[in-house]
Amino acid sequence: FAFFETPKVILRPFRYEDHWDFYSMVNDTKNLYYVFPEQKTKAASDYLLVHSFIKFPLGQWAIEDKATHQVIGSIRIEHYDAKTRCADIGYFLNYAFWGQGIMTEVVIKLVYLSFHEFGLKTLRIITHLENKASQKVAKKAGFQLKTCFKGSDRNTHKICIYKMYQLTNDR
């Protein structure tokens, strides 16, 4: 399951050849305001790509546009709990590709694989209260709002309000 596709994109492991596409995404705060701080230098971007996306590829994919073969985002399964078979889905997408249904398509595909191939029982998407775009993706992919809570932002360490959406495989 390292490679799979949807009508608009290919999901595959990151590779170093993606470094310029990756830099163009992580150098712009619009693309990842809620994910991690922008990487202002190419060296910082390359370090992040290698150490966070290439070195440990299991459960994460580069999102490649089929038309241009440009890497336009990332999706990953994170915070996996083997005992409860629960995990979170985290993602980001290049701002230029927002509003095209790409991330919803990718999340739906990952939900299918998670439930039918990986044996997961519960998936969650946690968004900042202000992140309306991710909340829309969660709802379109079938997730239901489960709770709101306060927590520390992993980048700014400020207290934020989060919304947790959940989808359970009832099979």
PDB file of C-alpha atoms in Angstrom:
ATOM      1  CA  PHE A   1       0.000   0.000   0.000  1.00  0.00           C
ATOM      2  CA  ALA A   2       2.909   2.350  -0.595  1.00  0.00           C
ATOM      3  CA  PHE A   3       1.302   3.505  -3.864  1.00  0.00           C
ATOM      4  CA  PHE A   4      -2.346   4.102  -4.636  1.00  0.00           C
ATOM      5  CA  GLU A   5      -4.361   6.583  -6.573  1.00  0.00           C
ATOM      6  CA  THR A   6      -7.594   8.505  -6.737  1.00  0.00           C
ATOM      7  CA  PRO A   7      -9.111  10.091  -9.850  1.00  0.00           C
ATOM      8  CA  LYS A   8      -7.021  13.275  -9.396  1.00  0.00           C
ATOM      9  CA  VAL A   9      -3.836  12.257  -7.574  1.00  0.00           C
ATOM     10  CA  ILE A  10      -1.276   9.565  -6.881  1.00  0.00           C
ATOM     11  CA  LEU A  11      -0.299   8.794  -3.300  1.00  0.00           C
ATOM     12  CA  ARG A  12       3.227   7.505  -2.870  1.00  0.00           C
ATOM     13  CA  PRO A  13       6.246   7.706  -0.567  1.00  0.00           C
ATOM     14  CA  PHE A  14       8.187  10.955  -0.517  1.00  0.00           C
ATOM     15  CA  ARG A  15      11.583  10.929  -2.210  1.00  0.00           C
ATOM     16  CA  TYR A  16      14.385  13.448  -2.266  1.00  0.00           C
ATOM     17  CA  GLU A  17      13.543  14.462  -5.842  1.00  0.00           C
ATOM     18  CA  ASP A  18      10.452  16.139  -4.340  1.00  0.00           C
ATOM     19  CA  HIS A  19      12.611  18.739  -2.559  1.00  0.00           C
ATOM     20  CA  TRP A  20      11.665  21.746  -4.740  1.00  0.00           C
ATOM     21  CA  ASP A  21       7.924  20.999  -4.661  1.00  0.00           C
ATOM     22  CA  PHE A  22       8.167  20.409  -0.926  1.00  0.00           C
ATOM     23  CA  TYR A  23      10.060  23.668  -0.399  1.00  0.00           C
ATOM     24  CA  SER A  24       7.438  25.634  -2.329  1.00  0.00           C
ATOM     25  CA  MET A  25       4.768  24.280   0.054  1.00  0.00           C
ATOM     26  CA  VAL A  26       6.570  24.556   3.374  1.00  0.00           C
ATOM     27  CA  ASN A  27       7.931  28.005   2.598  1.00  0.00           C
ATOM     28  CA  ASP A  28       4.413  29.484   2.496  1.00  0.00           C
ATOM     29  CA  THR A  29       2.360  29.866   5.674  1.00  0.00           C
ATOM     30  CA  LYS A  30      -0.934  29.643   3.728  1.00  0.00           C
ATOM     31  CA  ASN A  31      -0.218  25.981   3.000  1.00  0.00           C
ATOM     32  CA  LEU A  32       0.442  24.840   6.551  1.00  0.00           C
ATOM     33  CA  TYR A  33      -0.647  27.471   9.026  1.00  0.00           C
ATOM     34  CA  TYR A  34      -2.227  24.809  11.254  1.00  0.00           C
ATOM     35  CA  VAL A  35       0.388  22.108  10.646  1.00  0.00           C
ATOM     36  CA  PHE A  36       3.910  23.348  11.439  1.00  0.00           C
ATOM     37  CA  PRO A  37       5.905  26.575  11.114  1.00  0.00           C
ATOM     38  CA  GLU A  38       7.003  27.593   7.638  1.00  0.00           C
ATOM     39  CA  GLN A  39      10.518  26.595   6.682  1.00  0.00           C
ATOM     40  CA  LYS A  40      12.146  29.834   5.570  1.00  0.00           C
ATOM     41  CA  THR A  41      15.301  28.328   4.044  1.00  0.00           C
ATOM     42  CA  LYS A  42      15.838  25.571   1.520  1.00  0.00           C
ATOM     43  CA  ALA A  43      18.217  23.853   3.964  1.00  0.00           C
ATOM     44  CA  ALA A  44      15.531  23.799   6.686  1.00  0.00           C
ATOM     45  CA  SER A  45      12.997  22.486   4.177  1.00  0.00           C
ATOM     46  CA  ASP A  46      15.373  19.733   3.006  1.00  0.00           C
ATOM     47  CA  TYR A  47      16.079  18.721   6.600  1.00  0.00           C
ATOM     48  CA  LEU A  48      12.348  18.492   7.355  1.00  0.00           C
ATOM     49  CA  LEU A  49      11.687  16.500   4.177  1.00  0.00           C
ATOM     50  CA  VAL A  50      14.416  13.966   4.919  1.00  0.00           C
ATOM     51  CA  HIS A  51      13.934  13.601   8.681  1.00  0.00           C
ATOM     52  CA  SER A  52      10.143  13.814   8.937  1.00  0.00           C
ATOM     53  CA  PHE A  53       8.857  12.531   5.610  1.00  0.00           C
ATOM     54  CA  ILE A  54      11.469  10.248   4.011  1.00  0.00           C
ATOM     55  CA  LYS A  55      13.285   8.666   6.959  1.00  0.00           C
ATOM     56  CA  PHE A  56      10.091   7.138   8.421  1.00  0.00           C
ATOM     57  CA  PRO A  57       7.742   6.592   5.466  1.00  0.00           C
ATOM     58  CA  LEU A  58       5.336   4.116   7.062  1.00  0.00           C
ATOM     59  CA  GLY A  59       1.833   5.571   7.193  1.00  0.00           C
ATOM     60  CA  GLN A  60       2.511   8.717   5.206  1.00  0.00           C
ATOM     61  CA  TRP A  61       2.209   9.617   1.574  1.00  0.00           C
ATOM     62  CA  ALA A  62       3.140  12.411  -0.787  1.00  0.00           C
ATOM     63  CA  ILE A  63       0.154  13.633  -2.780  1.00  0.00           C
ATOM     64  CA  GLU A  64       1.201  13.956  -6.424  1.00  0.00           C
ATOM     65  CA  ASP A  65      -0.981  15.732  -8.981  1.00  0.00           C
ATOM     66  CA  LYS A  66      -1.617  13.355 -11.903  1.00  0.00           C
ATOM     67  CA  ALA A  67      -1.586  16.121 -14.501  1.00  0.00           C
ATOM     68  CA  THR A  68       1.677  17.858 -13.528  1.00  0.00           C
ATOM     69  CA  HIS A  69       3.409  15.160 -11.426  1.00  0.00           C
ATOM     70  CA  GLN A  70       4.044  17.916  -8.858  1.00  0.00           C
ATOM     71  CA  VAL A  71       3.909  17.018  -5.166  1.00  0.00           C
ATOM     72  CA  ILE A  72       1.058  19.130  -3.837  1.00  0.00           C
ATOM     73  CA  GLY A  73       0.579  17.849  -0.308  1.00  0.00           C
ATOM     74  CA  SER A  74       0.901  15.129   2.285  1.00  0.00           C
ATOM     75  CA  ILE A  75      -1.362  12.822   4.243  1.00  0.00           C
ATOM     76  CA  ARG A  76      -0.424  10.575   7.120  1.00  0.00           C
ATOM     77  CA  ILE A  77      -1.806   8.209   9.707  1.00  0.00           C
ATOM     78  CA  GLU A  78      -0.537   9.322  13.105  1.00  0.00           C
ATOM     79  CA  HIS A  79      -1.027   8.600  16.803  1.00  0.00           C
ATOM     80  CA  TYR A  80      -1.881   4.969  16.073  1.00  0.00           C
ATOM     81  CA  ASP A  81      -3.091   2.994  19.097  1.00  0.00           C
ATOM     82  CA  ALA A  82      -2.709  -0.750  18.457  1.00  0.00           C
ATOM     83  CA  LYS A  83      -4.893  -1.709  21.412  1.00  0.00           C
ATOM     84  CA  THR A  84      -7.962   0.278  20.297  1.00  0.00           C
ATOM     85  CA  ARG A  85      -7.052   0.232  16.580  1.00  0.00           C
ATOM     86  CA  CYS A  86      -7.590   3.976  16.488  1.00  0.00           C
ATOM     87  CA  ALA A  87      -5.539   6.606  14.646  1.00  0.00           C
ATOM     88  CA  ASP A  88      -5.598  10.210  13.547  1.00  0.00           C
ATOM     89  CA  ILE A  89      -5.324  11.468   9.991  1.00  0.00           C
ATOM     90  CA  GLY A  90      -3.167  14.534   9.406  1.00  0.00           C
ATOM     91  CA  TYR A  91      -2.695  16.327   6.109  1.00  0.00           C
ATOM     92  CA  PHE A  92      -1.807  19.503   4.275  1.00  0.00           C
ATOM     93  CA  LEU A  93      -2.274  20.649   0.708  1.00  0.00           C
ATOM     94  CA  ASN A  94      -0.665  23.338  -1.425  1.00  0.00           C
ATOM     95  CA  TYR A  95      -2.931  26.405  -1.295  1.00  0.00           C
ATOM     96  CA  ALA A  96      -3.125  26.540  -5.111  1.00  0.00           C
ATOM     97  CA  PHE A  97      -5.050  23.238  -5.046  1.00  0.00           C
ATOM     98  CA  TRP A  98      -7.589  24.106  -2.337  1.00  0.00           C
ATOM     99  CA  GLY A  99     -11.284  24.010  -3.212  1.00  0.00           C
ATOM    100  CA  GLN A 100     -10.951  21.286  -5.867  1.00  0.00           C
ATOM    101  CA  GLY A 101     -12.089  18.352  -3.738  1.00  0.00           C
ATOM    102  CA  ILE A 102      -8.632  16.768  -3.800  1.00  0.00           C
ATOM    103  CA  MET A 103      -8.186  16.385  -0.052  1.00  0.00           C
ATOM    104  CA  THR A 104     -11.693  15.006   0.420  1.00  0.00           C
ATOM    105  CA  GLU A 105     -10.968  12.440  -2.302  1.00  0.00           C
ATOM    106  CA  VAL A 106      -7.672  11.486  -0.629  1.00  0.00           C
ATOM    107  CA  VAL A 107      -9.190  11.230   2.864  1.00  0.00           C
ATOM    108  CA  ILE A 108     -12.026   9.017   1.575  1.00  0.00           C
ATOM    109  CA  LYS A 109      -9.470   6.709  -0.069  1.00  0.00           C
ATOM    110  CA  LEU A 110      -7.362   6.540   3.109  1.00  0.00           C
ATOM    111  CA  VAL A 111     -10.480   5.821   5.196  1.00  0.00           C
ATOM    112  CA  TYR A 112     -11.319   2.899   2.912  1.00  0.00           C
ATOM    113  CA  LEU A 113      -7.791   1.488   3.152  1.00  0.00           C
ATOM    114  CA  SER A 114      -7.646   2.046   6.913  1.00  0.00           C
ATOM    115  CA  PHE A 115     -10.861   0.162   7.561  1.00  0.00           C
ATOM    116  CA  HIS A 116     -10.696  -2.550   4.897  1.00  0.00           C
ATOM    117  CA  GLU A 117      -6.975  -3.234   4.539  1.00  0.00           C
ATOM    118  CA  PHE A 118      -5.260  -1.976   7.700  1.00  0.00           C
ATOM    119  CA  GLY A 119      -7.914  -3.207  10.152  1.00  0.00           C
ATOM    120  CA  LEU A 120      -8.447   0.081  11.955  1.00  0.00           C
ATOM    121  CA  LYS A 121     -11.706   0.617  13.847  1.00  0.00           C
ATOM    122  CA  THR A 122     -11.711   4.363  14.480  1.00  0.00           C
ATOM    123  CA  LEU A 123     -10.251   7.338  12.657  1.00  0.00           C
ATOM    124  CA  ARG A 124     -10.111  10.912  13.871  1.00  0.00           C
ATOM    125  CA  ILE A 125      -9.391  14.276  12.310  1.00  0.00           C
ATOM    126  CA  ILE A 126      -8.515  17.023  14.779  1.00  0.00           C
ATOM    127  CA  THR A 127      -8.742  20.603  13.552  1.00  0.00           C
ATOM    128  CA  HIS A 128      -8.193  24.039  15.026  1.00  0.00           C
ATOM    129  CA  LEU A 129     -11.526  25.770  15.672  1.00  0.00           C
ATOM    130  CA  GLU A 130     -10.701  28.314  12.953  1.00  0.00           C
ATOM    131  CA  ASN A 131      -9.738  25.726  10.312  1.00  0.00           C
ATOM    132  CA  LYS A 132     -13.045  25.652   8.424  1.00  0.00           C
ATOM    133  CA  ALA A 133     -11.483  24.027   5.331  1.00  0.00           C
ATOM    134  CA  SER A 134     -10.364  20.903   7.237  1.00  0.00           C
ATOM    135  CA  GLN A 135     -13.699  20.712   9.027  1.00  0.00           C
ATOM    136  CA  LYS A 136     -15.410  20.734   5.621  1.00  0.00           C
ATOM    137  CA  VAL A 137     -13.129  17.920   4.413  1.00  0.00           C
ATOM    138  CA  ALA A 138     -13.906  15.850   7.526  1.00  0.00           C
ATOM    139  CA  LYS A 139     -17.673  16.270   7.090  1.00  0.00           C
ATOM    140  CA  LYS A 140     -17.581  15.507   3.342  1.00  0.00           C
ATOM    141  CA  ALA A 141     -15.574  12.344   4.082  1.00  0.00           C
ATOM    142  CA  GLY A 142     -18.263  11.140   6.510  1.00  0.00           C
ATOM    143  CA  PHE A 143     -16.683  12.111   9.832  1.00  0.00           C
ATOM    144  CA  GLN A 144     -18.951  13.369  12.618  1.00  0.00           C
ATOM    145  CA  LEU A 145     -18.093  16.043  15.157  1.00  0.00           C
ATOM    146  CA  LYS A 146     -17.342  14.176  18.365  1.00  0.00           C
ATOM    147  CA  THR A 147     -16.103  16.872  20.745  1.00  0.00           C
ATOM    148  CA  CYS A 148     -14.441  20.244  21.174  1.00  0.00           C
ATOM    149  CA  PHE A 149     -11.556  20.674  23.578  1.00  0.00           C
ATOM    150  CA  LYS A 150      -8.779  23.024  24.604  1.00  0.00           C
ATOM    151  CA  GLY A 151      -5.184  22.022  24.087  1.00  0.00           C
ATOM    152  CA  SER A 152      -1.696  23.334  23.498  1.00  0.00           C
ATOM    153  CA  ASP A 153      -0.757  23.987  19.873  1.00  0.00           C
ATOM    154  CA  ARG A 154       2.257  21.790  19.085  1.00  0.00           C
ATOM    155  CA  ASN A 155       4.028  24.657  17.302  1.00  0.00           C
ATOM    156  CA  THR A 156       3.115  27.855  19.106  1.00  0.00           C
ATOM    157  CA  HIS A 157       2.423  26.199  22.490  1.00  0.00           C
ATOM    158  CA  LYS A 158      -0.546  28.545  22.889  1.00  0.00           C
ATOM    159  CA  ILE A 159      -3.850  27.231  24.186  1.00  0.00           C
ATOM    160  CA  CYS A 160      -6.247  26.655  21.285  1.00  0.00           C
ATOM    161  CA  ILE A 161      -9.711  25.251  20.842  1.00  0.00           C
ATOM    162  CA  TYR A 162      -9.873  22.113  18.722  1.00  0.00           C
ATOM    163  CA  LYS A 163     -12.666  20.157  17.075  1.00  0.00           C
ATOM    164  CA  MET A 164     -12.351  16.386  16.906  1.00  0.00           C
ATOM    165  CA  TYR A 165     -14.180  14.567  14.125  1.00  0.00           C
ATOM    166  CA  GLN A 166     -14.494  10.803  14.240  1.00  0.00           C
ATOM    167  CA  LEU A 167     -15.463   7.972  11.936  1.00  0.00           C
ATOM    168  CA  THR A 168     -15.943   4.415  13.185  1.00  0.00           C
ATOM    169  CA  ASN A 169     -15.977   1.216  11.165  1.00  0.00           C
ATOM    170  CA  ASP A 170     -19.065  -0.563  12.462  1.00  0.00           C
ATOM    171  CA  ARG A 171     -18.332  -3.835  10.638  1.00  0.00           C
TER     172      ARG A 171
END
